[in-house]
CSV table of C-alpha atoms in Angstrom, one decimal:
chain,number,residue,atom,x,y,z
J,66,MET,CA,-100.2,44.5,16.8
J,67,PHE,CA,-96.9,46.2,15.6
J,68,ASN,CA,-94.0,45.2,17.7
J,69,PRO,CA,-91.1,47.6,17.2
J,70,PHE,CA,-88.8,45.3,19.1
J,71,LYS,CA,-89.3,42.2,16.9
J,72,LYS,CA,-86.2,40.9,15.3
J,73,LYS,CA,-85.7,42.1,11.8
J,74,TYR,CA,-83.9,39.4,9.3
J,75,ASN,CA,-81.7,40.4,6.2
J,76,LYS,CA,-82.4,39.3,2.7
J,77,GLU,CA,-80.3,36.3,3.1
J,78,GLU,CA,-81.8,35.2,6.3
J,79,LEU,CA,-85.4,35.8,5.0
J,80,GLU,CA,-84.5,33.5,1.8
J,81,LEU,CA,-82.9,30.7,3.7
J,82,ILE,CA,-86.1,31.0,6.1
J,83,ALA,CA,-88.5,30.7,3.1
J,84,PHE,CA,-86.5,27.6,1.8
J,85,LEU,CA,-86.8,26.0,5.3
J,86,ALA,CA,-90.6,26.9,5.4
J,87,GLN,CA,-91.0,24.9,2.1
J,88,THR,CA,-89.7,21.7,3.4
J,89,ARG,CA,-92.0,19.0,5.1
J,90,HIS,CA,-90.0,18.7,8.5
J,91,PHE,CA,-90.1,22.5,9.1
J,92,GLU,CA,-93.4,23.8,7.3
J,93,LYS,CA,-95.2,24.1,10.6
J,94,LEU,CA,-92.7,26.7,11.9
J,95,ASN,CA,-93.4,30.3,12.3
J,96,GLU,CA,-90.4,32.8,11.2
J,97,ASP,CA,-88.8,33.0,14.5
J,98,GLU,CA,-88.9,29.3,15.1
J,99,LEU,CA,-87.1,28.7,11.6
J,100,ALA,CA,-84.6,31.5,12.2
J,101,LEU,CA,-83.3,29.4,15.3
J,102,PHE,CA,-81.9,26.9,12.8
J,103,LEU,CA,-80.0,29.4,10.8
J,104,PRO,CA,-76.9,29.5,13.0
J,105,CYS,CA,-76.4,25.8,12.8
J,106,MET,CA,-77.1,25.2,9.1
J,107,HIS,CA,-73.7,24.4,7.2
J,108,LEU,CA,-73.6,24.7,3.5
J,109,ARG,CA,-71.4,21.9,1.9
J,110,THR,CA,-70.4,21.1,-1.5
J,111,TYR,CA,-70.4,17.4,-2.9
J,112,GLN,CA,-69.0,15.7,-6.0
J,113,GLN,CA,-70.7,13.1,-8.1
J,114,ASP,CA,-70.7,9.7,-6.4
J,115,GLU,CA,-69.5,10.9,-3.2
J,116,VAL,CA,-71.0,9.2,-0.4
J,117,ILE,CA,-72.6,11.2,2.3
J,118,PHE,CA,-73.2,8.3,4.6
J,119,PHE,CA,-73.5,4.5,4.7
J,120,SER,CA,-76.2,2.4,6.1
J,121,GLY,CA,-75.5,1.5,9.7
J,122,ASP,CA,-73.4,4.7,10.3
J,123,PRO,CA,-74.5,6.9,13.3
J,124,SER,CA,-77.1,9.5,12.6
J,125,HIS,CA,-75.7,12.6,13.5
J,126,ALA,CA,-77.0,15.0,11.1
J,127,LEU,CA,-79.9,16.2,8.9
J,128,TYR,CA,-79.5,17.0,5.3
J,129,ILE,CA,-81.3,19.7,3.0
J,130,ILE,CA,-80.5,19.6,-0.4
J,131,LYS,CA,-79.8,23.2,-2.0
J,132,ARG,CA,-78.6,22.1,-5.4
J,133,GLY,CA,-78.3,18.5,-7.2
J,134,SER,CA,-79.5,15.3,-6.6
J,135,VAL,CA,-78.9,12.3,-4.1
J,136,SER,CA,-79.7,8.7,-4.6
J,137,LEU,CA,-81.0,6.8,-1.5
J,138,SER,CA,-80.1,3.2,-1.7
J,139,ILE,CA,-80.2,0.0,0.4
J,140,ASP,CA,-77.9,-3.0,0.1
J,141,VAL,CA,-79.6,-6.2,-0.9
J,142,ASN,CA,-77.4,-9.5,-1.3
J,143,ASN,CA,-74.6,-7.1,-2.2
J,144,ARG,CA,-76.3,-5.2,-4.8
J,145,PHE,CA,-77.5,-1.6,-4.1
J,146,GLU,CA,-81.4,-0.9,-4.8
J,147,GLN,CA,-82.3,2.5,-5.2
J,148,LEU,CA,-85.1,3.6,-2.9
J,149,ALA,CA,-85.6,7.3,-4.3
J,150,GLU,CA,-83.5,10.1,-5.9
J,151,SER,CA,-83.9,13.3,-3.9
J,152,HIS,CA,-83.8,16.9,-5.4
J,153,ARG,CA,-84.0,20.5,-4.0
J,154,GLY,CA,-85.7,21.1,-0.7
J,155,SER,CA,-85.7,17.5,0.0
J,156,ILE,CA,-84.6,16.3,3.4
J,157,PHE,CA,-82.7,13.2,3.9
J,158,GLY,CA,-81.1,11.6,7.3
J,159,ASP,CA,-84.1,12.8,9.3
J,160,ASN,CA,-83.8,9.9,11.7
J,161,CYS,CA,-81.0,11.9,13.4
J,162,LEU,CA,-84.0,13.4,15.2
J,163,ILE,CA,-84.1,10.3,17.2
J,164,GLU,CA,-81.2,9.9,19.5
J,165,ASP,CA,-78.7,7.0,19.0
J,166,ALA,CA,-80.4,6.1,15.7
J,167,LYS,CA,-78.4,4.5,12.9
J,168,ARG,CA,-78.8,5.2,9.3
J,169,ILE,CA,-81.0,2.9,7.4
J,170,TYR,CA,-80.0,3.5,3.8
J,171,THR,CA,-76.7,4.7,2.0
J,172,THR,CA,-76.6,8.1,0.3
J,173,VAL,CA,-74.7,9.1,-2.6
J,174,ILE,CA,-74.4,12.2,-5.0
J,175,THR,CA,-75.8,11.5,-8.3
J,176,SER,CA,-75.5,14.9,-9.7
J,177,GLU,CA,-72.3,16.4,-11.1
J,178,LYS,CA,-72.2,18.6,-7.9
J,179,ALA,CA,-74.6,19.0,-5.3
J,180,GLN,CA,-74.8,21.7,-2.4
J,181,LEU,CA,-76.5,20.4,0.9
J,182,TYR,CA,-77.2,22.1,4.1
J,183,VAL,CA,-76.0,20.1,7.1
J,184,ILE,CA,-77.7,20.6,10.4
J,185,PRO,CA,-75.6,18.6,13.3
J,186,GLN,CA,-77.7,16.5,15.5
J,187,ILE,CA,-76.3,18.3,18.5
J,188,ASN,CA,-77.6,21.4,17.3
J,189,LEU,CA,-81.2,20.3,16.6
J,190,LEU,CA,-81.1,18.5,20.1
J,191,GLU,CA,-80.1,21.7,21.6
J,192,ILE,CA,-82.8,23.6,19.9
J,193,PHE,CA,-85.5,21.3,21.0
J,194,GLN,CA,-84.3,21.2,24.7
J,195,ASN,CA,-84.6,25.0,24.7
J,196,HIS,CA,-87.8,25.4,22.4
J,197,PRO,CA,-90.1,22.3,23.0
J,198,GLU,CA,-92.9,24.0,21.0
J,199,VAL,CA,-90.5,23.5,18.2
J,200,LYS,CA,-89.8,20.0,18.9
J,201,ALA,CA,-93.3,19.2,19.2
J,202,LYS,CA,-93.9,20.5,15.8
J,203,MET,CA,-91.2,19.0,14.0
J,204,MET,CA,-91.6,15.5,15.7
J,205,SER,CA,-95.4,16.0,14.6
J,206,ALA,CA,-94.3,16.4,11.0
J,207,PHE,CA,-91.6,13.8,11.0
J,208,SER,CA,-94.4,11.2,12.6
J,209,GLU,CA,-96.6,12.3,9.6
J,210,ILE,CA,-94.0,11.7,7.0
J,211,TYR,CA,-93.1,8.2,8.5
J,212,ASN,CA,-96.9,7.2,8.8
J,213,GLU,CA,-97.2,8.0,5.2
J,214,TYR,CA,-94.1,5.6,4.6
J,215,THR,CA,-95.6,2.8,6.5
J,216,THR,CA,-99.0,3.2,4.8
J,217,GLN,CA,-97.4,3.2,1.4
J,218,LEU,CA,-95.4,0.2,2.5
J,219,PHE,CA,-98.5,-1.5,3.5
J,220,LYS,CA,-100.5,-0.7,0.4
J,221,THR,CA,-97.3,-1.7,-1.9
J,222,TYR,CA,-97.3,-5.1,-0.3
J,223,LYS,CA,-100.8,-5.8,-0.4
J,224,SER,CA,-101.0,-5.2,-4.0
J,225,HIS,CA,-98.0,-6.9,-5.0
J,226,PHE,CA,-98.6,-10.0,-2.8
J,227,GLY,CA,-95.5,-9.5,-0.8
J,228,PHE,CA,-93.2,-9.3,-3.9
J,229,PHE,CA,-92.0,-5.7,-4.8
J,230,GLU,CA,-89.0,-3.4,-4.8
J,231,LEU,CA,-89.0,-0.9,-2.0
J,232,SER,CA,-88.5,2.0,-4.4
J,233,LYS,CA,-92.2,1.8,-5.0
J,234,VAL,CA,-92.9,2.7,-1.4
J,235,TYR,CA,-90.7,5.7,-1.7
J,236,GLN,CA,-92.2,7.2,-5.0
J,237,GLY,CA,-93.0,10.8,-4.5
J,238,LYS,CA,-92.4,10.7,-0.8
J,239,ILE,CA,-89.0,12.2,-0.7
């Protein structure tokens, strides 16, 4: 049934809603639910080799790549091992969905420039508090993604008899 009072979105808002809808964490949300995040999405530009966050830092924001590429790495014996390189539409830093979490990897810009949407954790938690159905959908997606990581980790571990690089686990997952 047609609702004449339904909120209408402008072209820019609709493009951002469509962009969010294509990401794993947000794909279960409808248009109005996705629109809740628009006021808290801050577009930031980063330069090549700029660190977004280090492993062990507090997890205070979610990042979505609009343009460019980002390397996700861990420090193994004072040497960085790359887990994955992420591109447009990829989300990283999603453990900010868990209160008091710490970053588990380091992220560095690998392209000449990158544009990232940053959604502060405080805004995510506020949306979750006011819209429990949004929280349920996003946490379900988050759980599915982490289940895929764990499944791939065990599969890789078994096939390599315990000796492998973690990048094998992240292939095609981010």
